[in-house]
Coordinates of C-alpha atoms in Angstrom, one line a residue:
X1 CA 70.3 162.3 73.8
X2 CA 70.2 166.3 73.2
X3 CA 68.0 168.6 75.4
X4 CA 66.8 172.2 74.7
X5 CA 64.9 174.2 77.7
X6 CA 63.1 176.9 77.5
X7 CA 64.8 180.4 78.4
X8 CA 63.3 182.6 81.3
X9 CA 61.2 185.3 80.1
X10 CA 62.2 184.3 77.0
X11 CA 59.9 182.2 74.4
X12 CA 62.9 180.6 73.0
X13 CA 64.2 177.1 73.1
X14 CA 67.9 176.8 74.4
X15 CA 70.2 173.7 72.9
X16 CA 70.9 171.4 72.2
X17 CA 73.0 170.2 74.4
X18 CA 73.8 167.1 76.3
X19 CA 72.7 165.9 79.9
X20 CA 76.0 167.6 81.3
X21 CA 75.7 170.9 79.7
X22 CA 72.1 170.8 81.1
X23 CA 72.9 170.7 84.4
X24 CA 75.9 173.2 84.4
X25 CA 72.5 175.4 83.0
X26 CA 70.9 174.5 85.6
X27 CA 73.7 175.3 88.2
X28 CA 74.2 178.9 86.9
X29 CA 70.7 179.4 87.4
X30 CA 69.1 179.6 83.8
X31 CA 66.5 177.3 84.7
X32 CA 65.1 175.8 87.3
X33 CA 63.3 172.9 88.5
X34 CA 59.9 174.4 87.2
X35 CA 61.2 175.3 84.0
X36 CA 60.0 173.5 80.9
X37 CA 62.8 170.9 78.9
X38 CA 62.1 168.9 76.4
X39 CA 64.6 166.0 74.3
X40 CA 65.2 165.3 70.4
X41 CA 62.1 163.5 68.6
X42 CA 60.4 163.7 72.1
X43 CA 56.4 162.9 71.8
X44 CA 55.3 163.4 75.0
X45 CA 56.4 167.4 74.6
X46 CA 58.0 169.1 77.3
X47 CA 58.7 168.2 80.9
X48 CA 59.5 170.0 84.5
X49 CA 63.4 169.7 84.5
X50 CA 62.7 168.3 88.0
X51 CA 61.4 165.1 86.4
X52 CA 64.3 165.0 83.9
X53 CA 65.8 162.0 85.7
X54 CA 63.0 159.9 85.9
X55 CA 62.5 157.1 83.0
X56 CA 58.5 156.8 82.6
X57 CA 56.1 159.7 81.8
X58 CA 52.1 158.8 81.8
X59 CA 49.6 161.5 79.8
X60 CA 46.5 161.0 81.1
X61 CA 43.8 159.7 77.9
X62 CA 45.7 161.6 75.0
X63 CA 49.1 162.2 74.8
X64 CA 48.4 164.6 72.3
X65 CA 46.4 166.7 75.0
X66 CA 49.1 169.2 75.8
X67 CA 49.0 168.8 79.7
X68 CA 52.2 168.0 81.7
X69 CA 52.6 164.2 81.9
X70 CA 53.2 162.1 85.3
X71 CA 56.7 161.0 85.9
X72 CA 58.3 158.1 87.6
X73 CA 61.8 157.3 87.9
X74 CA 61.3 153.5 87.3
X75 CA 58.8 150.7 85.9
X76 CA 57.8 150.0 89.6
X77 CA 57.3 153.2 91.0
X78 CA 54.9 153.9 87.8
X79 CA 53.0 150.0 88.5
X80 CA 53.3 151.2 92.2
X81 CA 51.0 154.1 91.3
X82 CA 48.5 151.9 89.4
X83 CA 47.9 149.7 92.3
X84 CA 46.9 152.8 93.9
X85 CA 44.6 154.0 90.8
X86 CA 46.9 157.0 90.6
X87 CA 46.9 156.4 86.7
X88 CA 43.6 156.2 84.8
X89 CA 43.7 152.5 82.8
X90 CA 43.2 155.1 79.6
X91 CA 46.9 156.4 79.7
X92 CA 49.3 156.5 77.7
X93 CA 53.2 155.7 78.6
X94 CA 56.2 156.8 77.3
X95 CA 59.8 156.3 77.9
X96 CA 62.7 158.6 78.2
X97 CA 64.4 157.9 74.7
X98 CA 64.7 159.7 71.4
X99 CA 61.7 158.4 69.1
X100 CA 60.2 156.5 71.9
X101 CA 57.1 155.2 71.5
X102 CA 53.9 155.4 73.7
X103 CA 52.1 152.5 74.4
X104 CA 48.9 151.9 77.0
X105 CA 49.8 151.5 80.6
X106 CA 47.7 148.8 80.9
X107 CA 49.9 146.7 78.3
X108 CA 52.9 146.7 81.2
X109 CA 53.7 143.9 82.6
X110 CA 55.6 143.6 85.6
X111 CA 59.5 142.8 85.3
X112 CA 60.1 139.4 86.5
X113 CA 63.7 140.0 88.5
X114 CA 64.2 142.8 90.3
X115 CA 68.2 144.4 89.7
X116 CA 69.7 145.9 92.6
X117 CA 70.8 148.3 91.2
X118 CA 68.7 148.7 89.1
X119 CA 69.8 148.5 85.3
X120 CA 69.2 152.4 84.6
X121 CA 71.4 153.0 87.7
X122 CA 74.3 150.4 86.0
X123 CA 74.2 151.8 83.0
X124 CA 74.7 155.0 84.6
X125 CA 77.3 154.2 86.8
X126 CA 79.4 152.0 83.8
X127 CA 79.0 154.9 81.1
X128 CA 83.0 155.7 81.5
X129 CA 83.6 152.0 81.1
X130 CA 84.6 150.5 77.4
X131 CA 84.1 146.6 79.1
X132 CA 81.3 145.2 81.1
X133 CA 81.7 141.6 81.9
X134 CA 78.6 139.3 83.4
X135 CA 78.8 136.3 85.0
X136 CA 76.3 133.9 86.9
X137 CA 74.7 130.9 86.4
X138 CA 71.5 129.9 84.2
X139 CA 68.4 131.0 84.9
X140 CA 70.0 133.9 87.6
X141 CA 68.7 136.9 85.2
X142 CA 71.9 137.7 82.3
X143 CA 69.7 137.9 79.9
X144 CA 66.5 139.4 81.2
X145 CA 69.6 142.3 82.3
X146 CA 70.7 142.6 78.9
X147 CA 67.1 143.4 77.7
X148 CA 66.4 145.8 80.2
X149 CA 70.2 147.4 79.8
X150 CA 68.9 148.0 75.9
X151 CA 65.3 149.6 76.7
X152 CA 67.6 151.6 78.7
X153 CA 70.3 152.7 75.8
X154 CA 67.6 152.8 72.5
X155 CA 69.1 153.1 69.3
X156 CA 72.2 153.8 71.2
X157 CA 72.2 149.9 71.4
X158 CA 72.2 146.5 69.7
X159 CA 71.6 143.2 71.5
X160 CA 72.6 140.2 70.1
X161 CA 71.0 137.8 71.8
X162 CA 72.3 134.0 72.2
X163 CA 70.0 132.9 69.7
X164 CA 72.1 134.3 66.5
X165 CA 72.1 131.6 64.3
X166 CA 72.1 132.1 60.2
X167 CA 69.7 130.5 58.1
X168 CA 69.3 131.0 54.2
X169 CA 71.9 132.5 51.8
X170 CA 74.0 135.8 52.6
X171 CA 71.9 138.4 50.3
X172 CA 72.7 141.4 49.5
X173 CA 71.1 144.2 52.0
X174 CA 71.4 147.8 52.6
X175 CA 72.1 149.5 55.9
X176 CA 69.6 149.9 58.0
X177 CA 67.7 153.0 58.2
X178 CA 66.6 155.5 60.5
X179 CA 63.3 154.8 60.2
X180 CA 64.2 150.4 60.4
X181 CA 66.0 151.2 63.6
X182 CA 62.8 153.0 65.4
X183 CA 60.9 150.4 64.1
X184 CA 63.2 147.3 65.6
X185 CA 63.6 149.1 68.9
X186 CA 60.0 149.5 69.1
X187 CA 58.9 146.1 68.4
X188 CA 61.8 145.1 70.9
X189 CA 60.3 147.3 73.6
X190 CA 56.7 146.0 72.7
X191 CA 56.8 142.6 73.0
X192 CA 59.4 143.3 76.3
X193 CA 57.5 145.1 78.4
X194 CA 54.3 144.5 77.4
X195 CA 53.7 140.5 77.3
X196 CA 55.8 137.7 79.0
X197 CA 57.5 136.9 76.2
X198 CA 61.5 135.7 75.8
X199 CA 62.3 138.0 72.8
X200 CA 65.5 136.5 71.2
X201 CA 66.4 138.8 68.9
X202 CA 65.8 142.5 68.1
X203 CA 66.8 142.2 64.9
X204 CA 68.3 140.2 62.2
X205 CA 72.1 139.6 62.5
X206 CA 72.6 139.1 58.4
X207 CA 71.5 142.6 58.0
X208 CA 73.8 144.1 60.0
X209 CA 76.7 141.6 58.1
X210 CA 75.7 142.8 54.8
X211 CA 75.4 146.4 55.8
X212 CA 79.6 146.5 56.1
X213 CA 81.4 149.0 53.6
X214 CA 84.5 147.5 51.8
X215 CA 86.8 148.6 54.2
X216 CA 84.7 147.1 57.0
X217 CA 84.4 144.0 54.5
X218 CA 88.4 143.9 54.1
X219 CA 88.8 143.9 58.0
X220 CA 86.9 141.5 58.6
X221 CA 88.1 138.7 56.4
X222 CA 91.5 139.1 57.3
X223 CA 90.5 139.0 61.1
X224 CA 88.7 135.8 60.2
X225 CA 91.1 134.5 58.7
X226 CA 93.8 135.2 61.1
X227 CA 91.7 133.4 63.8
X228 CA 90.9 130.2 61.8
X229 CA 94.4 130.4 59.4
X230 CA 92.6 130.5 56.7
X231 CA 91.8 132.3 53.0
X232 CA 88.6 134.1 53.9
X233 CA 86.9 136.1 50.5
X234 CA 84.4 139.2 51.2
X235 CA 84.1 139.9 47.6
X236 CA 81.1 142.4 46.4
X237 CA 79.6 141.5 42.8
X238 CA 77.9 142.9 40.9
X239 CA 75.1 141.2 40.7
X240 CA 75.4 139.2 44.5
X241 CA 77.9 139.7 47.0
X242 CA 80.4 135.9 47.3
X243 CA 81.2 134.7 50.5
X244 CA 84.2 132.2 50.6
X245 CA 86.3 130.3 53.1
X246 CA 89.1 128.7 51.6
X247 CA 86.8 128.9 48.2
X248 CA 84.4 127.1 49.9
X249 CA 80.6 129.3 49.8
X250 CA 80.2 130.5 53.2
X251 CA 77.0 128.7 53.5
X252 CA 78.1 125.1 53.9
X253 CA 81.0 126.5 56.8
X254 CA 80.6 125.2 60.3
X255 CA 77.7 127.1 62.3
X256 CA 80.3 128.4 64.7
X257 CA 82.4 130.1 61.9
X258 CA 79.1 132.0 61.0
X259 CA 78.2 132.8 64.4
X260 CA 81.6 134.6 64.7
X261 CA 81.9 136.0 61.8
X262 CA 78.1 137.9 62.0
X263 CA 79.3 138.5 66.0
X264 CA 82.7 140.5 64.7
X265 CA 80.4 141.9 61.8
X266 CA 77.8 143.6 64.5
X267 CA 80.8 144.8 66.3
X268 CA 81.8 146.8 63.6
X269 CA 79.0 148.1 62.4
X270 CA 79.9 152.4 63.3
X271 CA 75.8 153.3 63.8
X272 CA 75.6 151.5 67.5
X273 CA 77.8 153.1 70.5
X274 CA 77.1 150.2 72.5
X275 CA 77.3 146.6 71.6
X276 CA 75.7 144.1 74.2
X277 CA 76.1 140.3 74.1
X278 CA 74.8 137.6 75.5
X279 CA 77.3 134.6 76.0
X280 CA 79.4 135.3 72.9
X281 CA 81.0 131.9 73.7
X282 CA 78.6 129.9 71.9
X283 CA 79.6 127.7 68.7
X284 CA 83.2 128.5 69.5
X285 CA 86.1 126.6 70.5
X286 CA 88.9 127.9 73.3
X287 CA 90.9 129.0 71.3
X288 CA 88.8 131.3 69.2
X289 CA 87.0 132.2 72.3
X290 CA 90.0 133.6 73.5
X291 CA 90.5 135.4 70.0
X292 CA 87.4 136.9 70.6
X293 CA 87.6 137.9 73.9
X294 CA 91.1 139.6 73.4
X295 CA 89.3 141.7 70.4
X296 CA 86.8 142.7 73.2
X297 CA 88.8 143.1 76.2
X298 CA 92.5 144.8 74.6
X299 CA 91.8 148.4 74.2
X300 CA 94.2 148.4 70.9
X301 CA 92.6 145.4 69.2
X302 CA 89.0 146.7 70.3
X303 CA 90.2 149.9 68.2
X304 CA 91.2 148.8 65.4
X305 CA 88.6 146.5 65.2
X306 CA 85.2 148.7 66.5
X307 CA 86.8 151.7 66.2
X308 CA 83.2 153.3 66.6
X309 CA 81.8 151.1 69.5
X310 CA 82.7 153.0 72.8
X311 CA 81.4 150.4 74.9
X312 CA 80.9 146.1 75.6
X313 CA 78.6 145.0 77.8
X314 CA 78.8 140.6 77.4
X315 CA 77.6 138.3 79.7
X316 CA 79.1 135.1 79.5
X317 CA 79.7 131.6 81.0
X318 CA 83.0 131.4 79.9
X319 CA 86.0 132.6 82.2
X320 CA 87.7 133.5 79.1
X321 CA 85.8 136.8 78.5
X322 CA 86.5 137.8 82.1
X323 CA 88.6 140.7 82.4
X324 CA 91.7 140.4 83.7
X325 CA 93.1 143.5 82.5
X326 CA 90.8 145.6 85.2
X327 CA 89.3 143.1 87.5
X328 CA 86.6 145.7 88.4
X329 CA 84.8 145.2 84.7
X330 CA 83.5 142.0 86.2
X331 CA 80.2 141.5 88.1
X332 CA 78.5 138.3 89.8
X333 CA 74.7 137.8 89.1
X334 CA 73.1 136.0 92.7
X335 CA 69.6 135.8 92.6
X336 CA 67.3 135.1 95.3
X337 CA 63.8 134.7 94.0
X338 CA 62.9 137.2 92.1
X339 CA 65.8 139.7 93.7
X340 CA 69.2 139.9 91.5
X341 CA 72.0 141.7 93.4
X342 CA 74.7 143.0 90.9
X343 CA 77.7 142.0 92.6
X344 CA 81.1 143.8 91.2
X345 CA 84.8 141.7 91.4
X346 CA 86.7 144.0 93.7
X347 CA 89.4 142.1 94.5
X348 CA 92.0 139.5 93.1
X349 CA 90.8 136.9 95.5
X350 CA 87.4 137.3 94.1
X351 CA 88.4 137.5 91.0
X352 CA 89.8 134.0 91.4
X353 CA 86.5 133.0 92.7
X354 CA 84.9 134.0 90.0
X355 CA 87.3 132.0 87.6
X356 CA 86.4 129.3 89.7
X357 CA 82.9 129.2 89.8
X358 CA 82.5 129.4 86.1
X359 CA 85.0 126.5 85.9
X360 CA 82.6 124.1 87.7
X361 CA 84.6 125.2 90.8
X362 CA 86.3 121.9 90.2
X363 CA 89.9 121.5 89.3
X364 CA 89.7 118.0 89.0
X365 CA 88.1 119.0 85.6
X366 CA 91.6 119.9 84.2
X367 CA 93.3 116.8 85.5
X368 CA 94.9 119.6 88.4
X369 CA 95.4 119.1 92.3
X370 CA 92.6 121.0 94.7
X371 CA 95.0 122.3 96.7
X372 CA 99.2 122.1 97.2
X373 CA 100.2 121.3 100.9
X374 CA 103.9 121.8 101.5
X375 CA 105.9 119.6 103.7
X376 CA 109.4 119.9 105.3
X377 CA 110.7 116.6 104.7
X378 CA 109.9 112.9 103.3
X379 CA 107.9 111.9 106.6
X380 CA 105.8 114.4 106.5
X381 CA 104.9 113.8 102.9
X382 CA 103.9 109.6 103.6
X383 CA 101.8 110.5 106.5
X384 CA 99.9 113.5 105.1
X385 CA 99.3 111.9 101.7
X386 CA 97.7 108.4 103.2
X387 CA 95.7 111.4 105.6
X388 CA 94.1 112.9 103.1
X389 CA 93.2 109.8 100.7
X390 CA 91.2 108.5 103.3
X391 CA 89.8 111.8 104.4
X392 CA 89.1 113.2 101.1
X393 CA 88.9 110.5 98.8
X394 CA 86.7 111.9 96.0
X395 CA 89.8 114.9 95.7
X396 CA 92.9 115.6 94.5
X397 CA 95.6 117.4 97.1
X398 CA 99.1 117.5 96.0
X399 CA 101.9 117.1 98.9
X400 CA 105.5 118.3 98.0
X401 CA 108.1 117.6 100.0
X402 CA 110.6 120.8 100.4
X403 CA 113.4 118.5 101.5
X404 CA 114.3 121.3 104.2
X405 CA 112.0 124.4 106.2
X406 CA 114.5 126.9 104.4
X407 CA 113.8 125.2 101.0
X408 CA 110.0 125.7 101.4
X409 CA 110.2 129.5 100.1
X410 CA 112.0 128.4 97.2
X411 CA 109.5 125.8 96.3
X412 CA 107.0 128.9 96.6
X413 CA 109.5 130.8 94.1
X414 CA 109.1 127.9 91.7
X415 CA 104.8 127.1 91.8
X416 CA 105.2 131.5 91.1
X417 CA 107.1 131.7 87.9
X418 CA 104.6 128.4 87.2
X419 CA 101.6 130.1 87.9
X420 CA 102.6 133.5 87.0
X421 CA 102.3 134.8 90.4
X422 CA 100.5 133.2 92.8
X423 CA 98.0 135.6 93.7
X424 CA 97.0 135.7 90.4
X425 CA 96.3 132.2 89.6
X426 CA 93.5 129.7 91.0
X427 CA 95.4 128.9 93.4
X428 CA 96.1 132.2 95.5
X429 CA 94.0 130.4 98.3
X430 CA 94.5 126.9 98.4
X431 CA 98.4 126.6 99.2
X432 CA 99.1 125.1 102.9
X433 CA 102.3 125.0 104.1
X434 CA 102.8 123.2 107.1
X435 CA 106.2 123.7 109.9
X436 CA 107.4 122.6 113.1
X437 CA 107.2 124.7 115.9
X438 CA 111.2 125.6 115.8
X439 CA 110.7 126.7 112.0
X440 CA 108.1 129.6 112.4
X441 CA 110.3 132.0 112.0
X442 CA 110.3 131.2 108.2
X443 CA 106.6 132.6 108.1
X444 CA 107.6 135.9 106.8
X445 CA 108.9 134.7 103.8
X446 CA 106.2 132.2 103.2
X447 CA 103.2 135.4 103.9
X448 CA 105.1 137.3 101.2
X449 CA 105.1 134.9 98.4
X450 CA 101.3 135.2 98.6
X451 CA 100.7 131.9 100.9
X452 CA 97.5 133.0 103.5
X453 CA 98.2 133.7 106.8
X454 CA 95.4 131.3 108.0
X455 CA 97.3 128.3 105.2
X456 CA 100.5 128.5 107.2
X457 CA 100.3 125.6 110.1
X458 CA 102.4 125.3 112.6
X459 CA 102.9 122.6 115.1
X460 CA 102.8 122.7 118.7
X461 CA 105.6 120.4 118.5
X462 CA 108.7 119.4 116.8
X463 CA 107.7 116.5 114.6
X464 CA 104.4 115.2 112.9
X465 CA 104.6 112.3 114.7
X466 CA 103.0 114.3 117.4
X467 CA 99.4 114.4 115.4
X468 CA 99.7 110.6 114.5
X469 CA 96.2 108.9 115.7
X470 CA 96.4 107.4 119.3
X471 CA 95.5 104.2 117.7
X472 CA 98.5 103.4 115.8
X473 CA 100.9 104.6 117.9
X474 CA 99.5 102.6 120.5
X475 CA 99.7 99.7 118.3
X476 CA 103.8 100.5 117.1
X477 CA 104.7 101.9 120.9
X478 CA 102.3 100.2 123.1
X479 CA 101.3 103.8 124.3
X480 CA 99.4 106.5 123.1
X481 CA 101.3 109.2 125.0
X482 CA 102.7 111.8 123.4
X483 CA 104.7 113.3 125.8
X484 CA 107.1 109.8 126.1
X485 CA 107.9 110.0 122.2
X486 CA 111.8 110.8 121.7
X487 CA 113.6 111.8 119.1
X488 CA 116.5 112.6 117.3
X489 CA 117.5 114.1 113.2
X490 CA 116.1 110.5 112.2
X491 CA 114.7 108.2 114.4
X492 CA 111.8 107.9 116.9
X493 CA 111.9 105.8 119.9
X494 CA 109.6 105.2 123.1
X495 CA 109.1 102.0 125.5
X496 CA 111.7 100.7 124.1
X497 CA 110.8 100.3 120.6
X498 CA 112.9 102.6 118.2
X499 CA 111.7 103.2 114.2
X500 CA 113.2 105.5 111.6
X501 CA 110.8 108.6 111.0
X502 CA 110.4 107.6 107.6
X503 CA 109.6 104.3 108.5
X504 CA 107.7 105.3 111.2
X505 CA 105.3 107.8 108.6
X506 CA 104.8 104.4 106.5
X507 CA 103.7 102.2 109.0
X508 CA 100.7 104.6 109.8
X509 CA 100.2 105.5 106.7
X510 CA 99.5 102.2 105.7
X511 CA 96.8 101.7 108.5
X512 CA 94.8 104.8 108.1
X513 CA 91.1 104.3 108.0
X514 CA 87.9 106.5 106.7
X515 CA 86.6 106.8 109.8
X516 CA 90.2 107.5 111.7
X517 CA 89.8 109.7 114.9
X518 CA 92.3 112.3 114.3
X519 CA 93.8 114.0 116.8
X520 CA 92.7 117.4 117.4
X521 CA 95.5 119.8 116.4
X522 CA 95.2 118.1 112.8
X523 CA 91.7 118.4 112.5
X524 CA 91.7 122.2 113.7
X525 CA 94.9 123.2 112.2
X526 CA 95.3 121.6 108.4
X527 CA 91.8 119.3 108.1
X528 CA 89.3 121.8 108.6
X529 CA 90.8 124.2 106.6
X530 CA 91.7 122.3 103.7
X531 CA 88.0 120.8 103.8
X532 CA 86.5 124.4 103.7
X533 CA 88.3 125.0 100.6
X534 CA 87.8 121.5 98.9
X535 CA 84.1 122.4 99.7

């Protein structure tokens, strides 16, 4: 948007010039907050420059009148002011966007979700930002924020909403004009702000499609067909325009090769800075959601691609258009009521959260273990794996068995070049390694190849047979105290009766019930931990 302001003593309009150039006026005292500024195509006339951050501007009965109109930084401090019949019910509103469009204050509706921020101020504070990511579940608000983030942008903007599908035959159309573009953005606003209305689409995808030049055209059908491998015609007639894949007429393709190719068509399109969709996922598979995303999310494809597009703002179910480039680009939708905080990803750990929550925070989904417990030896292994299938029966916890305390890092070594580093894979915080009490010193290593401090349990004592339940070892020993247990490298013996440790772990394994009593240095030290992230 370009602003002029009127000189001091001077009967002169200054500009244009952009928001920044305005304040640095400002700051070396050209103008100040009385002084009149006005924007491009504005039809409210001019305002005081101390209002020029505020988004809603009321002329009392004609617009046309002359007078200075009311401002209000937001929707609600403007419906605030009705409530308190600030605002005759004659006025007209206007926003703060090239060719706005005044309508009656008393077609407003109140939003229904409140942002925090609010979406003016996350615009704002994304504007040197070439990715947004949203995530959340249904009904928290995505799309309701995508609206409201395009009143905010204007023309500067096109939505494409998750309703996108092509009807009909691909005809030939021109660009879109000027004069179309006002017109779609003003209908947009209308029916948003003004009824309660789920508006699906501000305008119609096959336009925008049929508005690409040749070059735009040659793109992309060879990006097409790189994603699907296969023969993908953009031909212009002269008479119609032929739309093939694999000499098949575009028209009978899948709806999901459609939806992609009018998505990557909007993309390109040069007139729009900013491009916002809403779960971009839909009709595709994995594989060419992936395509996607990487056109989105890699600065060097999204350049060759949407060369003219300087920024993305998607929200998405998928964890595949998450960015993992700059975890920061990614933001949690929680809603509470009618209050939606804006949550940013600022660390790894929440980044993995996020991945986890949008897979159904269930790895059981992908046929993959909850959570990886490491063991020193075989014993360990029998007892802890009959532990938790009767504790956790519904889940999936993998035991490994490290053979020796000094092997355990180099287990860790090998789930890392599995995972691709730990902390940056799901399971940066469900790894549990479990030692002796002579083996702590072995922590170190274990903290520095990204297992938790709080995953790494140590026993009072040397042995698991120490946290065996009183039950059964009163059963094999004919005593339930501890402190009578001896034993050597591999064999445990007390009142008489002497088992292997291996046989030992069987025997109790064997007998473990769903309602076992455990004793309490399990429960406190491995159970209860590993329950709060099976959760």
């Amino acid at each position: 948007m370009r602003y002029y302001y009127l000189k001091r003593d001077e009967p002169i309009w200054a500009g244009p010039m952009s928001r920044d150039q305005l304040a640095e006026a400002f700051d070396r005292n050209l103008l100040n907050n009385s002084s009149w500024v006005q924007w491009d195509n504005s039809p409210i006339g001019p305002i005081k420059y101390e209002s020029i951050d505020c988004l809603y501007f009321v002329a009392h009965r004609d617009i046309a009148a002359g007078l200075p109109p009311t401002a209000y930084r937001t929707i609600e401090d403007m419906l605030a002011a009705v409530d308190r019949r600030e605002i005759d019910m004659n006025s007209m509103v206007c926003k703060r966007a090239e060719n706005a469009k005044p309508i009656p204050v008393t077609s407003y509706v109140r939003p229904p979700l409140k942002f925090d921020p609010a979406p003016w101020a996350f615009l704002d504070s994304r504007q040197s930002k070439n990715v947004t990511v949203i995530a959340g579940p249904n009904n928290c608000g995505k799309s309701f924020l995508l609206k409201s983030l395009q009143i905010e942008l204007g023309q500067k903007g096109y939505l494409t909403l998750a309703s996108r599908f092509h009807q009909g035959q691909f005809s030939r159309a021109n660009p879109l004009s000027e004069q179309e573009k006002q017109q779609l953005y003003n209908s947009f606003v209308q029916q948003q702000l003004t009824a309660n209305n789920n508006f699906d689409q501000v305008n119609n995808p096959q336009r925008v499609f049929q508005a690409l030049d040749d070059e735009q055209r040659q793109l992309l059908a060879s990006t097409v067909g790189e994603m699907l491998g296969v023969e993908v015609d953009l031909t212009q007639g002269a008479k119609q325009d032929t739309f093939t894949i694999d000499g098949d007429p575009i028209e009978i393709t899948s709806s999901g090769v459609r939806l992609l190719m009018s998505l990557l068509a909007t993309c390109m399109v040069s007139d729009y800075d900013v491009i916002l969709i809403d779960e971009p996922e839909i009709g595709l598979n994995p594989r060419l959601q992936n395509a996607l995303a990487f056109a989105i999310v890699d600065p060097r494809k999204r350049a060759s691609l949407f060369g003219a597009v300087r920024r993305f703002i998607v929200c998405t179910h998928s964890h595949v258009f998450l960015d993992r480039s700059e975890i920061q680009n990614n933001f949690w939708l929680e809603r509470n009521k009618k209050d939606v905080s804006i949550r940013q990803i600022q660390s790894m750990s929440e980044w993995h959260a996020l991945q986890l929550k949008m897979l159904g925070n269930d790895l059981r989904s992908m046929f993959l273990p909850e959570a990886i417990v490491l063991v020193e030896g075989p014993s360990e292994q029998a007892f802890l794996e009959g532990c938790f299938a009767v504790t956790f029966p519904n889940h999936r916890v993998a035991v490994l068995d490290c053979k020796t305390e000094t092997d355990m890092p180099k287990r860790l070594d090998d789930l890392k070049a599995a995972f691709g580093g730990i902390e940056q894979s799901p399971y940066t915080n469900r790894i549990f390694c479990v030692l002796d009490s002579k083996h702590q010193t072995h922590t170190g290593e274990l903290r520095t190849r990204g297992v938790a401090q709080n995953h790494i349990v140590i026993w009072d004592h040397n042995g698991i047979e120490f946290v065996y339940p009183d039950r059964i070892l009163s059963a094999v020993f004919s005593t339930s105290d501890r402190t009578l247990l001896q034993m050597d490298r591999n064999h445990v013996a007390c009142n008489g009766v002497k088992k292997k440790k291996t046989e030992l772990a069987g025997i109790v394994a064997r007998q473990l019930k769903s309602d076992e009593s455990w004793p309490d240095e399990l429960e406190t030290k491995l159970l209860e931990p590993l329950r709060k992230v099976l959760a």
